[in-house]
PDB file of C-alpha atoms in Angstrom:
ATOM      1  CA  MET Y  17      47.533 -18.572  34.597  1.00  0.00           C
ATOM      2  CA  GLY Y  18      49.385 -18.481  31.053  1.00  0.00           C
ATOM      3  CA  ARG Y  19      52.150 -21.015  32.540  1.00  0.00           C
ATOM      4  CA  PHE Y  20      49.646 -23.859  32.589  1.00  0.00           C
ATOM      5  CA  PHE Y  21      49.087 -23.625  28.778  1.00  0.00           C
ATOM      6  CA  PRO Y  22      51.589 -24.626  26.192  1.00  0.00           C
ATOM      7  CA  ASN Y  23      53.312 -22.231  23.518  1.00  0.00           C
ATOM      8  CA  PHE Y  24      53.513 -22.736  20.014  1.00  0.00           C
ATOM      9  CA  LYS Y  25      56.166 -25.451  19.637  1.00  0.00           C
ATOM     10  CA  LEU Y  26      54.547 -27.277  22.558  1.00  0.00           C
ATOM     11  CA  THR Y  27      51.071 -27.100  21.373  1.00  0.00           C
ATOM     12  CA  TYR Y  28      52.167 -28.406  17.627  1.00  0.00           C
ATOM     13  CA  LEU Y  29      54.351 -30.794  19.385  1.00  0.00           C
ATOM     14  CA  ILE Y  30      51.406 -32.154  21.294  1.00  0.00           C
ATOM     15  CA  VAL Y  31      48.869 -32.116  18.128  1.00  0.00           C
ATOM     16  CA  GLY Y  32      51.510 -33.402  15.905  1.00  0.00           C
ATOM     17  CA  LEU Y  33      51.947 -36.442  18.164  1.00  0.00           C
ATOM     18  CA  VAL Y  34      48.348 -36.903  18.732  1.00  0.00           C
ATOM     19  CA  PHE Y  35      47.978 -37.155  14.759  1.00  0.00           C
ATOM     20  CA  ILE Y  36      50.674 -39.627  14.833  1.00  0.00           C
ATOM     21  CA  ILE Y  37      49.943 -41.991  17.941  1.00  0.00           C
ATOM     22  CA  LEU Y  38      46.562 -42.447  17.069  1.00  0.00           C
ATOM     23  CA  PRO Y  39      46.564 -44.099  13.838  1.00  0.00           C
ATOM     24  CA  MET Y  40      49.856 -46.024  14.928  1.00  0.00           C
ATOM     25  CA  GLY Y  41      47.969 -47.594  17.552  1.00  0.00           C
ATOM     26  CA  LEU Y  42      45.169 -48.761  14.889  1.00  0.00           C
ATOM     27  CA  PHE Y  43      47.830 -49.832  12.656  1.00  0.00           C
ATOM     28  CA  MET Y  44      49.386 -52.035  15.396  1.00  0.00           C
ATOM     29  CA  LYS Y  45      45.651 -53.515  16.567  1.00  0.00           C
ATOM     30  CA  GLY Y  46      44.658 -53.873  12.893  1.00  0.00           C
ATOM     31  CA  LEU Y  47      42.490 -51.412  10.793  1.00  0.00           C
ATOM     32  CA  MET Y  48      39.747 -53.932  10.164  1.00  0.00           C
ATOM     33  CA  PRO Y  49      39.662 -55.027  13.935  1.00  0.00           C
ATOM     34  CA  SER Y  50      39.817 -51.523  14.726  1.00  0.00           C
ATOM     35  CA  MET Y  51      36.830 -50.578  12.603  1.00  0.00           C
ATOM     36  CA  ALA Y  52      34.757 -53.572  13.807  1.00  0.00           C
ATOM     37  CA  GLU Y  53      34.516 -52.193  17.316  1.00  0.00           C
ATOM     38  CA  PHE Y  54      32.784 -49.495  15.876  1.00  0.00           C
ATOM     39  CA  GLN Y  55      29.926 -51.997  14.381  1.00  0.00           C
ATOM     40  CA  VAL Y  56      31.058 -51.596  10.636  1.00  0.00           C
ATOM     41  CA  PRO Y  57      29.131 -54.227   8.606  1.00  0.00           C
ATOM     42  CA  LYS Y  58      31.326 -57.245   7.915  1.00  0.00           C
ATOM     43  CA  SER Y  59      30.480 -56.791   4.274  1.00  0.00           C
ATOM     44  CA  THR Y  60      32.211 -53.682   4.342  1.00  0.00           C
ATOM     45  CA  LEU Y  61      35.362 -54.673   6.486  1.00  0.00           C
ATOM     46  CA  ASP Y  62      35.686 -57.345   3.691  1.00  0.00           C
ATOM     47  CA  SER Y  63      35.538 -55.042   0.979  1.00  0.00           C
ATOM     48  CA  PRO Y  64      39.091 -54.087  -0.417  1.00  0.00           C
ATOM     49  CA  HIS Y  65      37.916 -50.600  -1.595  1.00  0.00           C
ATOM     50  CA  TYR Y  66      36.998 -49.854   2.335  1.00  0.00           C
ATOM     51  CA  TYR Y  67      40.535 -51.289   3.430  1.00  0.00           C
ATOM     52  CA  ASP Y  68      42.237 -49.099   1.006  1.00  0.00           C
ATOM     53  CA  ALA Y  69      40.193 -45.962   1.836  1.00  0.00           C
ATOM     54  CA  ILE Y  70      41.041 -46.605   5.649  1.00  0.00           C
ATOM     55  CA  LEU Y  71      44.505 -47.195   5.241  1.00  0.00           C
ATOM     56  CA  TRP Y  72      44.882 -44.263   2.898  1.00  0.00           C
ATOM     57  CA  VAL Y  73      43.172 -42.165   5.740  1.00  0.00           C
ATOM     58  CA  TYR Y  74      45.274 -43.172   8.480  1.00  0.00           C
ATOM     59  CA  ILE Y  75      48.382 -42.891   6.745  1.00  0.00           C
ATOM     60  CA  HIS Y  76      47.242 -39.352   5.779  1.00  0.00           C
ATOM     61  CA  MET Y  77      46.776 -38.843   9.373  1.00  0.00           C
ATOM     62  CA  VAL Y  78      50.392 -39.287  10.099  1.00  0.00           C
ATOM     63  CA  VAL Y  79      51.917 -37.425   7.546  1.00  0.00           C
ATOM     64  CA  ILE Y  80      49.419 -34.714   8.952  1.00  0.00           C
ATOM     65  CA  GLY Y  81      51.133 -34.911  12.295  1.00  0.00           C
ATOM     66  CA  LEU Y  82      54.517 -35.052  10.827  1.00  0.00           C
ATOM     67  CA  LEU Y  83      53.706 -31.759   9.018  1.00  0.00           C
ATOM     68  CA  ILE Y  84      52.420 -29.910  12.160  1.00  0.00           C
ATOM     69  CA  LEU Y  85      55.107 -31.034  14.228  1.00  0.00           C
ATOM     70  CA  LEU Y  86      57.706 -29.821  11.354  1.00  0.00           C
ATOM     71  CA  ILE Y  87      55.671 -26.502  11.291  1.00  0.00           C
ATOM     72  CA  GLY Y  88      56.164 -26.209  15.236  1.00  0.00           C
ATOM     73  CA  TYR Y  89      59.706 -26.853  15.181  1.00  0.00           C
ATOM     74  CA  SER Y  90      60.466 -24.791  12.090  1.00  0.00           C
ATOM     75  CA  VAL Y  91      58.082 -21.706  12.120  1.00  0.00           C
ATOM     76  CA  GLU Y  92      59.664 -18.682  14.032  1.00  0.00           C
ATOM     77  CA  ASN Y  93      57.902 -15.506  12.639  1.00  0.00           C
ATOM     78  CA  ILE Y  94      55.151 -14.595  15.349  1.00  0.00           C
ATOM     79  CA  GLY Y  95      52.651 -13.254  12.256  1.00  0.00           C
ATOM     80  CA  LYS Y  96      53.032 -16.668  10.237  1.00  0.00           C
ATOM     81  CA  GLN Y  97      52.596 -18.768  13.509  1.00  0.00           C
ATOM     82  CA  LYS Y  98      49.300 -16.827  14.143  1.00  0.00           C
ATOM     83  CA  LEU Y  99      48.176 -17.148  10.458  1.00  0.00           C
ATOM     84  CA  ILE Y 100      49.026 -20.897  10.218  1.00  0.00           C
ATOM     85  CA  THR Y 101      47.281 -21.426  13.886  1.00  0.00           C
ATOM     86  CA  VAL Y 102      44.328 -19.683  12.605  1.00  0.00           C
ATOM     87  CA  PHE Y 103      44.087 -21.661   9.534  1.00  0.00           C
ATOM     88  CA  LEU Y 104      44.774 -25.056  11.609  1.00  0.00           C
ATOM     89  CA  PHE Y 105      42.067 -24.208  14.074  1.00  0.00           C
ATOM     90  CA  LEU Y 106      39.718 -23.776  11.412  1.00  0.00           C
ATOM     91  CA  ILE Y 107      40.315 -26.873   9.872  1.00  0.00           C
ATOM     92  CA  THR Y 108      40.323 -28.896  12.903  1.00  0.00           C
ATOM     93  CA  ILE Y 109      36.780 -27.717  13.887  1.00  0.00           C
ATOM     94  CA  PHE Y 110      35.666 -28.982  10.550  1.00  0.00           C
ATOM     95  CA  TYR Y 111      37.029 -32.092  11.334  1.00  0.00           C
ATOM     96  CA  THR Y 112      35.405 -32.032  14.829  1.00  0.00           C
ATOM     97  CA  TYR Y 113      32.240 -31.662  13.262  1.00  0.00           C
ATOM     98  CA  LEU Y 114      32.655 -34.848  10.946  1.00  0.00           C
ATOM     99  CA  ASP Y 115      33.736 -36.705  14.073  1.00  0.00           C
ATOM    100  CA  PHE Y 116      30.248 -35.717  15.937  1.00  0.00           C
ATOM    101  CA  ARG Y 117      28.350 -36.140  12.829  1.00  0.00           C
ATOM    102  CA  SER Y 118      29.378 -39.560  12.493  1.00  0.00           C
ATOM    103  CA  SER Y 119      29.359 -40.609  16.365  1.00  0.00           C
ATOM    104  CA  ASP Y 120      26.860 -42.401  17.841  1.00  0.00           C
ATOM    105  CA  SER Y 121      25.319 -39.585  19.962  1.00  0.00           C
ATOM    106  CA  ASN Y 122      22.631 -37.058  20.023  1.00  0.00           C
ATOM    107  CA  LEU Y 123      24.733 -34.802  17.616  1.00  0.00           C
ATOM    108  CA  GLY Y 124      25.691 -37.850  15.383  1.00  0.00           C
ATOM    109  CA  ASN Y 125      23.959 -40.052  12.664  1.00  0.00           C
ATOM    110  CA  ALA Y 126      25.416 -43.404  14.259  1.00  0.00           C
ATOM    111  CA  LEU Y 127      27.202 -44.015  11.088  1.00  0.00           C
ATOM    112  CA  TYR Y 128      29.873 -45.692  13.849  1.00  0.00           C
ATOM    113  CA  LYS Y 129      28.146 -47.252  16.630  1.00  0.00           C
ATOM    114  CA  GLY Y 130      29.048 -47.626  20.338  1.00  0.00           C
ATOM    115  CA  GLU Y 131      30.075 -45.405  23.007  1.00  0.00           C
ATOM    116  CA  SER Y 132      33.481 -45.229  21.831  1.00  0.00           C
ATOM    117  CA  SER Y 133      32.390 -43.746  18.664  1.00  0.00           C
ATOM    118  CA  ILE Y 134      32.188 -39.972  20.461  1.00  0.00           C
ATOM    119  CA  VAL Y 135      36.044 -40.458  21.452  1.00  0.00           C
ATOM    120  CA  PRO Y 136      37.488 -39.338  18.375  1.00  0.00           C
ATOM    121  CA  ALA Y 137      35.115 -36.184  18.552  1.00  0.00           C
ATOM    122  CA  PHE Y 138      36.455 -35.563  22.046  1.00  0.00           C
ATOM    123  CA  ILE Y 139      39.990 -35.823  20.990  1.00  0.00           C
ATOM    124  CA  SER Y 140      39.109 -33.503  18.181  1.00  0.00           C
ATOM    125  CA  LEU Y 141      37.780 -30.909  20.899  1.00  0.00           C
ATOM    126  CA  PHE Y 142      40.896 -31.539  22.791  1.00  0.00           C
ATOM    127  CA  ILE Y 143      42.672 -30.207  19.619  1.00  0.00           C
ATOM    128  CA  ASN Y 144      40.410 -27.554  19.164  1.00  0.00           C
ATOM    129  CA  PHE Y 145      41.204 -26.524  22.666  1.00  0.00           C
ATOM    130  CA  LEU Y 146      44.977 -26.170  22.341  1.00  0.00           C
ATOM    131  CA  PHE Y 147      44.978 -24.084  19.115  1.00  0.00           C
ATOM    132  CA  LEU Y 148      42.110 -21.620  20.462  1.00  0.00           C
ATOM    133  CA  GLN Y 149      44.017 -21.247  23.774  1.00  0.00           C
ATOM    134  CA  LEU Y 150      47.343 -20.716  21.580  1.00  0.00           C
ATOM    135  CA  LEU Y 151      45.386 -17.905  19.365  1.00  0.00           C
ATOM    136  CA  VAL Y 152      44.165 -16.147  22.215  1.00  0.00           C
ATOM    137  CA  LYS Y 153      47.809 -16.165  23.898  1.00  0.00           C
ATOM    138  CA  MET Y 154      49.359 -14.737  20.572  1.00  0.00           C
ATOM    139  CA  PHE Y 155      46.886 -12.238  20.077  1.00  0.00           C
ATOM    140  CA  ARG Y 156      46.789 -11.158  24.003  1.00  0.00           C
ATOM    141  CA  ASN Y 157      50.655 -10.953  23.856  1.00  0.00           C
ATOM    142  CA  SER Y 158      50.570  -8.840  20.445  1.00  0.00           C
ATOM    143  CA  LYS Y 159      48.701  -6.110  22.138  1.00  0.00           C
TER     144      LYS Y 159
END
């Protein structure tokens, strides 16, 4: 069963690429047209402050993805792999909470509208699952 789940390097490659590819898609489509799909009010979309904040968020997401790729490629010590994975698992749990909180769902406040507003939360859940399965595998193998 363990052969179906990715190891440390592959997990970090997948997560890093998700953190890079998703915002790149938004950049190619255009940040404000992408945010308009979530029914962000036009006055907000027209605000240079909102544009600057969204630009910063998605640039930051790419940088985080690059850092995750670098960690996956360079960290060889099993103890440090466990520590970093626990830390990133906890961080991504918080990100998942934020994604659900803002979604247009029973769990959210509908800050972002429409059925697609739940998609980021499910992507976050997928990332949580990757880190969780890796933690289980790493701690099981250390016994």
